[in-house]
Coordinates of C-alpha atoms and ligand atoms in Angstrom, one line a residue:
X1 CA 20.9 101.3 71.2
X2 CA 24.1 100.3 69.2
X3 CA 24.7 96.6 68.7
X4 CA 27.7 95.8 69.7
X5 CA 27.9 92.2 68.2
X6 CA 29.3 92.3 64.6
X7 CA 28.8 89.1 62.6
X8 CA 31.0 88.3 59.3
X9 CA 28.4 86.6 56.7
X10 CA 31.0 83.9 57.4
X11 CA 29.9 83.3 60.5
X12 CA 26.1 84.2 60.1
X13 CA 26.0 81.3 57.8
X14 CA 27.7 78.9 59.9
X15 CA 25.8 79.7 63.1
X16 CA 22.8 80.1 61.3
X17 CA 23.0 76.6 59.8
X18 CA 24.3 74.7 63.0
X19 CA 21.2 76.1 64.6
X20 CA 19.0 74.9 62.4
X21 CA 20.9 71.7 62.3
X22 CA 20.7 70.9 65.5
X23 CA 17.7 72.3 66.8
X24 CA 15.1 72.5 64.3
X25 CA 16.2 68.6 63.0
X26 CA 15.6 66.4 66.6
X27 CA 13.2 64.2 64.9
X28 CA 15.3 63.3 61.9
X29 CA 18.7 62.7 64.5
X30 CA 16.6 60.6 66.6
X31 CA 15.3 58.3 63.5
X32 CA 18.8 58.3 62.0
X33 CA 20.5 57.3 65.0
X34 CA 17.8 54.3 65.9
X35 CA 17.7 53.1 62.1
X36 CA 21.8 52.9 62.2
X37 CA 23.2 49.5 62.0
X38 CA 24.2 49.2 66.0
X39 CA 27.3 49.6 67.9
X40 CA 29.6 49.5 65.1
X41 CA 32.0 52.3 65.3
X42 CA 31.6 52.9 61.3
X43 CA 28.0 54.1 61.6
X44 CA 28.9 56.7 64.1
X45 CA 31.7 58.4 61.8
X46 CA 29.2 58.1 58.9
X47 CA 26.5 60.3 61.0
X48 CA 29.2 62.4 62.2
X49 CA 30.4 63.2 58.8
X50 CA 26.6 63.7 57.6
X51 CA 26.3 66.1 60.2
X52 CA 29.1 67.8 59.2
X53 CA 27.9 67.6 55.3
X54 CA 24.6 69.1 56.6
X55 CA 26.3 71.7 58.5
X56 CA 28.5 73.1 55.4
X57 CA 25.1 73.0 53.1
X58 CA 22.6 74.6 55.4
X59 CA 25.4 77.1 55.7
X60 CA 25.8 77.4 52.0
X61 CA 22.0 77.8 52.0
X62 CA 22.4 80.9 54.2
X63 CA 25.3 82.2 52.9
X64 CA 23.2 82.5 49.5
X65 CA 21.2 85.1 51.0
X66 CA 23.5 87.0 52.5
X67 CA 23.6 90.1 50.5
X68 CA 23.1 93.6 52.0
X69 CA 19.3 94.4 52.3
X70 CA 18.2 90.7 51.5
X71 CA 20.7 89.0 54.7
X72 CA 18.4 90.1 57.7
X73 CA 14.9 89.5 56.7
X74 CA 15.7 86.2 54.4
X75 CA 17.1 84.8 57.6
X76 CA 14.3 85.6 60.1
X77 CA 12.1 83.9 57.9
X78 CA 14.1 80.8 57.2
X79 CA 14.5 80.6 61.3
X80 CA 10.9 81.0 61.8
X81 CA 9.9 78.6 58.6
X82 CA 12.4 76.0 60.0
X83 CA 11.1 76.2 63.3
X84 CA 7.8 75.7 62.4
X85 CA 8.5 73.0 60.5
X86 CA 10.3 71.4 63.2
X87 CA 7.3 71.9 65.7
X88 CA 4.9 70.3 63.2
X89 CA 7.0 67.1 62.8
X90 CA 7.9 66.9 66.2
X91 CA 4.4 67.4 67.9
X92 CA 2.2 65.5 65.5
X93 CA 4.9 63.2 63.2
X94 CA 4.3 64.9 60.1
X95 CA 6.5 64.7 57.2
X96 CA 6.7 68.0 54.9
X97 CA 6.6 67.2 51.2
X98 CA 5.0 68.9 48.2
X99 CA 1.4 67.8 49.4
X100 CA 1.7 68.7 53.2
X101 CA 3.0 72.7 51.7
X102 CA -0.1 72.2 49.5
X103 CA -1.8 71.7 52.0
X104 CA -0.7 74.6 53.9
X105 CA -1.2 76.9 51.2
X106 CA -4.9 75.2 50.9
X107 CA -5.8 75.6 53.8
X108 CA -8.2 78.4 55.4
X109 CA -7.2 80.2 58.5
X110 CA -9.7 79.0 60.5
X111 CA -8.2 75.3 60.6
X112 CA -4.7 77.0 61.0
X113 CA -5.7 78.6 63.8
X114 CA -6.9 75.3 65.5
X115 CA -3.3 74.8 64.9
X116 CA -2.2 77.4 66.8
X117 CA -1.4 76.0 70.3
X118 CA 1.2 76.9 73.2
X119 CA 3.2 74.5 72.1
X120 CA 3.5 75.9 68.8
X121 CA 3.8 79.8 69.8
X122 CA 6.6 78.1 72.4
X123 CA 8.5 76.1 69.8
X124 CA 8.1 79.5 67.3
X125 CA 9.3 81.5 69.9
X126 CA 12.4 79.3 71.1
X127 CA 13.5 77.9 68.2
X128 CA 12.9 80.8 65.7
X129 CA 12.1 83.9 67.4
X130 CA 14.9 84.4 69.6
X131 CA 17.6 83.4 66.6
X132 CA 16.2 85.4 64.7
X133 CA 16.0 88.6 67.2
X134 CA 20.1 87.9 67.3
X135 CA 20.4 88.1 63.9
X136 CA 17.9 91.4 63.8
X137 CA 20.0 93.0 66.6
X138 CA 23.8 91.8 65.1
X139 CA 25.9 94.1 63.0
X140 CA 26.1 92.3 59.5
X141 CA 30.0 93.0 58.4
X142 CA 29.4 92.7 54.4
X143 CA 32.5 92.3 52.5
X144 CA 33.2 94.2 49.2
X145 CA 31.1 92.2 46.0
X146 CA 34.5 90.6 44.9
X147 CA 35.0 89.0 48.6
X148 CA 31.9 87.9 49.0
X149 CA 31.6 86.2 45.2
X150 CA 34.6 84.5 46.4
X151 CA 33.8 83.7 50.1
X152 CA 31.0 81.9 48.6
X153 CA 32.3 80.2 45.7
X154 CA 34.8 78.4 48.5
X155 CA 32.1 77.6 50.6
X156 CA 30.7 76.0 48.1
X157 CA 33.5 74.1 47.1
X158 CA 34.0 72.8 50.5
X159 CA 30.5 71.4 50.5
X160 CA 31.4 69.7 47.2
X161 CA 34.6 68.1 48.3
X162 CA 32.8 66.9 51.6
X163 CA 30.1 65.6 50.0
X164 CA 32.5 63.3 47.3
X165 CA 34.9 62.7 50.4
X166 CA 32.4 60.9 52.4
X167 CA 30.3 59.5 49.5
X168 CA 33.4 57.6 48.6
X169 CA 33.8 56.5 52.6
X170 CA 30.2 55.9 53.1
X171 CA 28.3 55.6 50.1
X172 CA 26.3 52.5 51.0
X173 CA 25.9 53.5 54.5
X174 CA 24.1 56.3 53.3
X175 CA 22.1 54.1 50.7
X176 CA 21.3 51.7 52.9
X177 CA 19.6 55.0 55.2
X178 CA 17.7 56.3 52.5
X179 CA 16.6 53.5 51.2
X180 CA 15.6 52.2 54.5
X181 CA 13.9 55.3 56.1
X182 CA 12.6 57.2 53.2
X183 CA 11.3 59.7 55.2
X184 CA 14.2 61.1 56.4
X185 CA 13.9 63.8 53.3
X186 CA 10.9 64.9 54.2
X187 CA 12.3 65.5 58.0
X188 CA 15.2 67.0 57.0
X189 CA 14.6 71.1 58.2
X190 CA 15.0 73.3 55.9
X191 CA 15.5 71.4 52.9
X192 CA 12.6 69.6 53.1
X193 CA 10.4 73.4 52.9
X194 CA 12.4 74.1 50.0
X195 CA 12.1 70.6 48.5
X196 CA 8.3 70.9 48.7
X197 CA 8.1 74.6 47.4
X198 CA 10.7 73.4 45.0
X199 CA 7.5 70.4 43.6
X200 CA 4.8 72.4 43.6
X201 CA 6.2 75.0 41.4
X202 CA 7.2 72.5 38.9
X203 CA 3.8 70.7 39.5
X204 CA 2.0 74.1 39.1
X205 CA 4.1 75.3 35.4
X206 CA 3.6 72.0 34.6
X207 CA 0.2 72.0 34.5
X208 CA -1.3 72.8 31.3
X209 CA -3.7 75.9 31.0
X210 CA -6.5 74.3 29.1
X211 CA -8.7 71.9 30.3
X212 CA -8.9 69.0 29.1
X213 CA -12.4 67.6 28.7
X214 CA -13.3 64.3 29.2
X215 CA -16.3 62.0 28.3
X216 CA -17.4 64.2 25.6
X217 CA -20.1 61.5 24.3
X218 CA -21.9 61.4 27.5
X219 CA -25.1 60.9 27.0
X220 CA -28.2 59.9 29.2
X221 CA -30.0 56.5 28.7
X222 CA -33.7 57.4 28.0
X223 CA -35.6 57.5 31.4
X224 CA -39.1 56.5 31.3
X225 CA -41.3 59.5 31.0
X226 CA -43.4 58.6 34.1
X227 CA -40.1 58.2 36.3
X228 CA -40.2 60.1 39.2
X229 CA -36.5 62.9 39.9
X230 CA -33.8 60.7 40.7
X231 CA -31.7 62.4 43.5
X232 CA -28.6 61.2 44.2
X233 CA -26.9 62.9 47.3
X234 CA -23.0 62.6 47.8
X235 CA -21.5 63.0 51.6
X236 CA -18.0 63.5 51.3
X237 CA -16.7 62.6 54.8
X238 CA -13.7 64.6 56.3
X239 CA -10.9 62.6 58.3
X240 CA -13.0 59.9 59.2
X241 CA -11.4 56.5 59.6
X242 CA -13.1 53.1 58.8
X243 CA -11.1 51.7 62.3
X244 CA -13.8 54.0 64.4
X245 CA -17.3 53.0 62.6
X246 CA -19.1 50.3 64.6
X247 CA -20.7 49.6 61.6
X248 CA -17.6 48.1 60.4
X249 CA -17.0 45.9 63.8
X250 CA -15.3 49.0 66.4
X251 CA -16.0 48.2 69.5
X252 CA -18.1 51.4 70.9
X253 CA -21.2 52.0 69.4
X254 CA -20.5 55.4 67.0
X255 CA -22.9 54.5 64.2
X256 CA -26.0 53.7 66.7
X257 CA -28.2 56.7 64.8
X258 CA -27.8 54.8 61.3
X259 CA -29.6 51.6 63.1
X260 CA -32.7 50.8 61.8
X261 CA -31.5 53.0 58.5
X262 CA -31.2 49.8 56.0
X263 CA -27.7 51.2 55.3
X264 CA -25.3 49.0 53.5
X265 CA -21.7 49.5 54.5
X266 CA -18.7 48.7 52.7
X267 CA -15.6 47.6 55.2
X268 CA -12.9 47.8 52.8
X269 CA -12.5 51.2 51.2
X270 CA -9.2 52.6 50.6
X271 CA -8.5 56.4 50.0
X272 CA -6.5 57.8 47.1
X273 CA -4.7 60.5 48.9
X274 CA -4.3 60.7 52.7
X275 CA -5.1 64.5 52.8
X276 CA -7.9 66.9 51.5
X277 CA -6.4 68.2 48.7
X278 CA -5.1 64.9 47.2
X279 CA -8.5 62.3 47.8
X280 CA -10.8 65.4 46.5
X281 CA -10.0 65.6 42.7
X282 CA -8.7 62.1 42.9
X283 CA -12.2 60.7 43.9
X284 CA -14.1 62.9 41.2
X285 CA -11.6 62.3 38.6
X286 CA -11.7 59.6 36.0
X287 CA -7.8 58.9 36.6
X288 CA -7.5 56.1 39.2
X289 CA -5.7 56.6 42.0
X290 CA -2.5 54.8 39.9
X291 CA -2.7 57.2 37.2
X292 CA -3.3 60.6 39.3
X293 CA -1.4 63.8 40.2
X294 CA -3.1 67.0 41.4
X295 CA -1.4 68.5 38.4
X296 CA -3.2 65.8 36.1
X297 CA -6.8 66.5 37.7
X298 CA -6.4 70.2 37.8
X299 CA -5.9 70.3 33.9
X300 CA -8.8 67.9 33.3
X301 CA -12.6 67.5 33.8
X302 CA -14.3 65.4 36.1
X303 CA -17.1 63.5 37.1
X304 CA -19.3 66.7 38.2
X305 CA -18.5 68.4 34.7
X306 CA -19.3 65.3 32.7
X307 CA -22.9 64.3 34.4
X308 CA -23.7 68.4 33.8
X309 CA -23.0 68.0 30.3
X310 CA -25.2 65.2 30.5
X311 CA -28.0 66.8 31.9
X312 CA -27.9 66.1 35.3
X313 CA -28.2 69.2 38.3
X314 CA -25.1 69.4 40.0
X315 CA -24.4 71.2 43.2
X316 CA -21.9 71.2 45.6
X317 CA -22.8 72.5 49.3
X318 CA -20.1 73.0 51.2
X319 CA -18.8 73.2 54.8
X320 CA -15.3 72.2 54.6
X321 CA -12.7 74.4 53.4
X322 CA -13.4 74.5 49.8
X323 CA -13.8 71.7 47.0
X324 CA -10.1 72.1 45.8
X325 CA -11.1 72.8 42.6
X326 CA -13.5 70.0 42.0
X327 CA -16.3 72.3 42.2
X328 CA -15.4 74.7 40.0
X329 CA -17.3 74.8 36.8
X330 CA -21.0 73.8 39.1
X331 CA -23.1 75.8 41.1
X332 CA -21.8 75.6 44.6
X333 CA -22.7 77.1 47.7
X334 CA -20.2 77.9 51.0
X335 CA -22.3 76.8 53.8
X336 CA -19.4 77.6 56.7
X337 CA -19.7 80.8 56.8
X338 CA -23.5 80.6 57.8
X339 CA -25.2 82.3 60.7
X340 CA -27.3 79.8 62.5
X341 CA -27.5 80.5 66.1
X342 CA -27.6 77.1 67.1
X343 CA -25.1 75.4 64.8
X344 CA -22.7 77.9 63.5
X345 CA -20.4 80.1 66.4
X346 CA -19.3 82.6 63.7
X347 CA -16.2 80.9 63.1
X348 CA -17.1 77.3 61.4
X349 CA -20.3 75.5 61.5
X350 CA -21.8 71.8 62.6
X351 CA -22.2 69.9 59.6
X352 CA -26.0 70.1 60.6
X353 CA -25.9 73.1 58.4
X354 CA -25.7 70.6 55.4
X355 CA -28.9 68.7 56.2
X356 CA -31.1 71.7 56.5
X357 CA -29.3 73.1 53.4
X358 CA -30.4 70.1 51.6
X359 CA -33.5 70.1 52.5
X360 CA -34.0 74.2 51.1
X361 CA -32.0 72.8 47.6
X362 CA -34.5 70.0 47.2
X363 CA -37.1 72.0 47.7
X364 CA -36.4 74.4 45.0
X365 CA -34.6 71.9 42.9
X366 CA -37.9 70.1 42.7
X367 CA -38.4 68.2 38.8
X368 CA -34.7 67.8 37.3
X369 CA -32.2 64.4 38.4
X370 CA -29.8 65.7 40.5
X371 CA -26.6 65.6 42.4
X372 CA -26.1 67.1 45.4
X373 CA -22.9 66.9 47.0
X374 CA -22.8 67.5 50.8
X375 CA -18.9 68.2 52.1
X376 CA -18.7 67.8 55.6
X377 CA -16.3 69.0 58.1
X378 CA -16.7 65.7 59.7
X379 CA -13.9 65.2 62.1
X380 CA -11.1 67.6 60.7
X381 CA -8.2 67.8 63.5
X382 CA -6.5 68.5 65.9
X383 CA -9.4 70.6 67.4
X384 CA -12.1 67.1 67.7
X385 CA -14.0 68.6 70.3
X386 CA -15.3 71.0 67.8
X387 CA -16.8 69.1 65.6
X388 CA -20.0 68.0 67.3
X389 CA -22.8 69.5 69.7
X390 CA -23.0 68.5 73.8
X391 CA -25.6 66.3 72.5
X392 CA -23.3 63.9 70.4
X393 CA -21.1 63.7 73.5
X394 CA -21.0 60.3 74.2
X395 CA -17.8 59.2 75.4
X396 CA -16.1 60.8 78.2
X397 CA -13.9 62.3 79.2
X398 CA -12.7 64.3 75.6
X399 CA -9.8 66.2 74.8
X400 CA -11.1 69.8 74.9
X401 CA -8.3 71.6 73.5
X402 CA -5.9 71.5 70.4
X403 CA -3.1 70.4 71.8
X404 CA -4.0 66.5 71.3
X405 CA -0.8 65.2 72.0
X406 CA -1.2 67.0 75.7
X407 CA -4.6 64.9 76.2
X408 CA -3.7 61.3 76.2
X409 CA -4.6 58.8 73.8
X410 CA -8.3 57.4 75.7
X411 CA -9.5 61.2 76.0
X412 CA -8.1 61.8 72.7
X413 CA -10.4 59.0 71.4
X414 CA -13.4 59.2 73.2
X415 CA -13.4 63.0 71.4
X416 CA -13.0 61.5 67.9
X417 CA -15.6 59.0 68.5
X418 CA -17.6 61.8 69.4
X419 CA -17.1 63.4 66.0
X420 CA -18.7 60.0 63.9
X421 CA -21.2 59.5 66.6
X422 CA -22.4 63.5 65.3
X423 CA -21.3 62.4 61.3
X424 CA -23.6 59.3 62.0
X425 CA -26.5 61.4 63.3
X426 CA -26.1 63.9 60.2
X427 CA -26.0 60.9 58.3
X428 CA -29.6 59.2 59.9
X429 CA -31.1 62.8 59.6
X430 CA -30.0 63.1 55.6
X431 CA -31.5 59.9 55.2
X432 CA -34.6 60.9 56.6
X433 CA -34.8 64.2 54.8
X434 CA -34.7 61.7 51.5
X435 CA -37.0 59.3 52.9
X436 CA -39.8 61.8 53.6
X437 CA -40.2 62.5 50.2
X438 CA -40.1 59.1 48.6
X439 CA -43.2 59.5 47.2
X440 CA -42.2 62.3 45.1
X441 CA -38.5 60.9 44.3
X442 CA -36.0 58.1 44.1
X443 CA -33.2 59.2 46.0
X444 CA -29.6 57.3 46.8
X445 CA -27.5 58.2 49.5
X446 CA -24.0 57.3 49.4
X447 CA -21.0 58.5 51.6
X448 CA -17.4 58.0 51.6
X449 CA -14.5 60.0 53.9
X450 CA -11.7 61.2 52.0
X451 CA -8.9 59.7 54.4
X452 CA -8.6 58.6 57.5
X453 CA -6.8 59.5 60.3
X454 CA -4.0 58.9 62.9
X455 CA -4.7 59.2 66.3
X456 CA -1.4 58.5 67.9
X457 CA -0.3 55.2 67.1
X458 CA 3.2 55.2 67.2
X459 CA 3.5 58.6 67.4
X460 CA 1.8 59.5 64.5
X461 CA -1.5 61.9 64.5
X462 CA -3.4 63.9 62.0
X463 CA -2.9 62.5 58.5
X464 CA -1.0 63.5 55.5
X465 CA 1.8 61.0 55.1
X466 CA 2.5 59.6 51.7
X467 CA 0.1 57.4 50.5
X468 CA 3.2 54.6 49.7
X469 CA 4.4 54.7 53.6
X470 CA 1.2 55.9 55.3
X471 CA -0.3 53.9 58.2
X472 CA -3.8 52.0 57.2
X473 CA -5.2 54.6 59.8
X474 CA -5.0 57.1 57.2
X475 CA -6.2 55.1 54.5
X476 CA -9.0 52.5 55.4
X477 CA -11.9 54.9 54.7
X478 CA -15.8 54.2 55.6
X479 CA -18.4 53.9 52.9
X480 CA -22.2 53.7 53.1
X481 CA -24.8 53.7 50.9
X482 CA -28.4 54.0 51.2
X483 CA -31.0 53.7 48.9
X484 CA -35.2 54.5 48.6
X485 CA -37.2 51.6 47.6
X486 CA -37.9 53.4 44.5
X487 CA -34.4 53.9 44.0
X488 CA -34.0 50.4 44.3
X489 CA -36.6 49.7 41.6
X490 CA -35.3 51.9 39.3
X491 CA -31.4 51.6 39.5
X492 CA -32.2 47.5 39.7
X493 CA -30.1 46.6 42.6
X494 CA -31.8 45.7 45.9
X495 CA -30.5 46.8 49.2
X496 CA -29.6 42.8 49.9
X497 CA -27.8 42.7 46.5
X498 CA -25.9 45.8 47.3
X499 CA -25.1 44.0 51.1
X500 CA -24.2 40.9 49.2
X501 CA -21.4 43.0 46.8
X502 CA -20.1 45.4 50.0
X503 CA -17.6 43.1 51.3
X504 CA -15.3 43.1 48.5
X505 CA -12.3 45.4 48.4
X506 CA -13.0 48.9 46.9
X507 CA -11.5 52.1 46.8
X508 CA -11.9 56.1 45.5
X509 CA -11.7 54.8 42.2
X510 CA -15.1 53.4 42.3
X511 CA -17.1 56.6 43.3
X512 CA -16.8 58.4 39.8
X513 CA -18.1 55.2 37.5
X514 CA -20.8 54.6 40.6
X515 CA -22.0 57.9 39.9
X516 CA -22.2 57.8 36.2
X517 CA -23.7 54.4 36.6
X518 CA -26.3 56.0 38.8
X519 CA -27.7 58.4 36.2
X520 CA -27.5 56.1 33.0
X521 CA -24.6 58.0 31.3
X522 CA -23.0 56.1 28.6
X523 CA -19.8 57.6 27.9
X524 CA -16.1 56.2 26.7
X525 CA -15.2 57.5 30.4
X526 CA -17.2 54.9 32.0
X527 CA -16.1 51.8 33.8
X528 CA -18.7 49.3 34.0
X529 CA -16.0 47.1 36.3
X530 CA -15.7 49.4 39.1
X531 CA -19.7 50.3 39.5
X532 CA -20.7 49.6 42.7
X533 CA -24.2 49.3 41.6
X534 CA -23.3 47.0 38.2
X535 CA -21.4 45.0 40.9
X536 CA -24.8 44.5 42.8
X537 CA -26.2 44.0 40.1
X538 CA -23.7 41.2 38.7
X539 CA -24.0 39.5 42.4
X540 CA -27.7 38.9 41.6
X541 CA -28.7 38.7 45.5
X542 CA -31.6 36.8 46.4
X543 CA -34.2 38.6 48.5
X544 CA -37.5 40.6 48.3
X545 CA -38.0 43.0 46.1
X546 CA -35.4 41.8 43.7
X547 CA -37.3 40.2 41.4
X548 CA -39.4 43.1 40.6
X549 CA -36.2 45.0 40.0
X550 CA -34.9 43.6 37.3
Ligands
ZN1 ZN1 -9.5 65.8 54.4

């Protein structure tokens, strides 16, 4: 069949760019228009001429592409890019910036797929599909090279003399909005793809090639030749939020299977990053959240490499997505992809897999201080329901689909609660795999979520904002740590001194020093000061058992 539509690339750029403009950018209309300064006649000629700015750039944008060959497909993918992005901020109030496309790269189909809802295949459909099918189906007119040089270059300068036209009318209106609602860049459609593409690259050639190495003088203090293995295991929660651990004061008992543990938890933990691939090298990395980047960590030991070097066995047993590269130069093991009948469904796996894991490693690992770090899948959204067994169902009635925003916020919370009343039982049965062997080794148990998460408060869910605007949902992380008697004895902090220190304010930035403090290494890299256990220590607790520790 002949199309009988012919478009200029005139006019395939400016449709193109007023339907992204004002389909695929709802949110950031809605947020512009309530943060303007009210009822005054000025502020609605300043959005109108930002409209009209956005219109004559997003139509530059497309007008860039549109070459013979390159026009069609370039545009079908920057409807369909735009329209996901749209869906994304619009269903779960995400913003897209270099860490959210990092995340998307990062992440492993099977969470993506717990992505894919309705909703989405709707919104992909609607706003990006059947724009894009026009443009498939449309005659593309191109214009000899000369023209189209030309066409462009006065596109361009319209843009140009638009933008300096109403920068000189509305400069501080526009100020004032940016400054005011900084997220409006990142909810800008397309730009804010192409802004985040855009930071990654320059974060990725940035990065240097060769690894830096850090804590080169680590060295072991001598342990006493009759000691029994130290084993210190590492839980590295996923999505779990302090606001939903009893233990911390929550109202609804989701820690009940750690009562009776003699765990000590810490209510004020804060998280470096708010997603994945931020808090993970962040929290192994000897940075501080103030001095980090990805880019920084990447190029640059950590905590893991250092304690090898000093002699301790590191593994990492995984059942996340992946340590983001915090793993890299250990031995590691990908425990998703398992085949238990009971606790995997061939897809992902209950983070039960991790305890009987742990149990096999310690088996074999019998003899040398170790490490073992246990990454959960904890409660990794939107898909909740998945993330614990009937048995762990305590709260009712749960959100048993993907589509959270769809569930209502009680369902929606009873099916997270659900997720740490299963990361508590995990928890318990960890602890008891350590226990059981405490006659042949001192073992510590400590474990810390890598962010937190929103569950629709004000309209926010999942996590991922930027750590500087991000809601204390996504940052107040739980900690817990658990320790043998013998462990006790030997590390010198009892579990009353380690109560006595847990109410003071701490953050990722403590885990690295706590777990070279741990093991004795003496290195440049250490820092005494944010030792959980030196803290204890310092607090000098009262209470039994403490004065044979020390
Ligand atoms: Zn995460």
């Amino acid at each position: 069949m002949r199309s009988s539509v012919q478009l200029s690339t005139s006019a395939l750029s400016w449709l193109t760019g007023l339907w992204m403009l004002a389909i695929d950018n709802t949110v950031f209309w809605r947020t512009l228009w309530a943060g303007r300064d009210d009822s005054s006649l000025r502020s609605v000629f300043a959005l109108a001429g930002l409209a009209l700015l956005l219109w004559a750039l997003f139509s530059l944008l497309v007008r860039l592409l549109c070459w013979p060959r390159l026009a069609k497909p370039a545009v079908v993918v920057l409807l369909l890019v735009a329209a996901a992005a749209a869906h994304f901020i619009g269903s779960y109030g995400i913003l897209v910036d270099k860490g959210m496309i990092r995340n998307v790269l990062q992440t492993d189909w099977r969470e993506a797929s717990d992505l894919a809802t309705l909703p989405l295949l709707a919104d992909l459909a609607l706003r990006g599909a059947v724009p894009a099918a026009l443009v498939v189906a449309a005659r593309i007119r191109f214009g000899p090279w000369r023209a189209s040089a030309l066409g462009l270059a006065r596109h361009a300068a319209l843009t140009i003399g638009l933008a300096l036209g109403l920068a000189a009318a509305f400069y501080s209106d526009y100020a004032a909005a940016a400054r005011n609602q900084r997220e409006l860049r990142h909810l800008l459609t397309p730009t804010n793809v192409l802004n985040g593409f855009h930071g990654l690259w320059k974060e990725r050639s940035r990065a240097d090639l060769k690894l830096t190495r850090v804590g080169e003088d680590a060295r072991r203090a001598p342990v006493p030749p009759q000691a029994r293995p130290l084993r210190v295991v590492l839980v590295v929660g996923e999505t779990a939020r302090a606001a939903n651990f009893s233990l911390g004061g929550y109202g609804r008992p989701t820690n009940q299977a750690l009562a009776g543990k003699d765990v000590v938890y810490f209510p004020n933990v804060t998280a470096c990053g708010t997603d994945t691939a931020t808090s993970l090298p962040c929290m192994f990395s000897d940075l501080g959240a103030d001095s980090f980047s990805v880019a920084a960590a990447g190029a640059r030991e950590n905590v893991l490499d250092i304690l090898a070097r000093a002699g301790v066995a590191v593994r990492w047993l995984d059942n996340n997505s992946g340590c983001k590269g915090v793993c890299q130069r250990v031995p590691s093991v990908d425990l998703s992809r398992s085949t238990d009948p009971v606790l995997c469904d061939g897809r992902e796996c209950l983070d039960g897999v991790l305890v009987g894991a742990l149990r096999e490693d310690l088996a074999t690992g019998a003899g040398a201080d170790s490490l073992v770090v246990l990454h959960m899948k904890g409660s990794h959204g939107p898909a909740y329901h998945r993330r614990y067994p009937p048995s762990a169902r305590r709260f009712e009635p749960t959100c048993d689909s993907n589509e959270i925003q769809r569930c209502g916020l009680d369902a929606l919370r009873n099916t997270y609660d659900n997720g740490i009343v299963y990361t508590s039982e995990v928890l318990a049965r960890t602890i008891d795999v350590l226990a059981a062997q405490a006659d042949r080794a001192d073992s510590m148990l400590l474990y810390l979520s890598d962010h937190g998460e929103s569950l629709g408060e004000r309209g926010i869910y999942l996590h991922g904002l930027p750590r500087l605007i991000a809601p204390a949902e996504q940052t107040g992380i739980p900690m817990i740590a658990w320790l043998s008697a013998g462990a006790q004895q030997r590390l010198g902090v009892s579990r009353a001194a380690l109560q006595q220190a847990a109410s003071a304010s701490y953050s990722h930035d403590n885990l690295t020093p706590t777990l070279l403090g741990s093991f004795g290494v003496q290195t440049r890299a250490y820092r005494a000061e944010l030792d959980l256990l030196a803290k204890a220590r310092a607090a000098r607790a009262p209470g039994p058992g403490d004065g044979s520790a020390r």
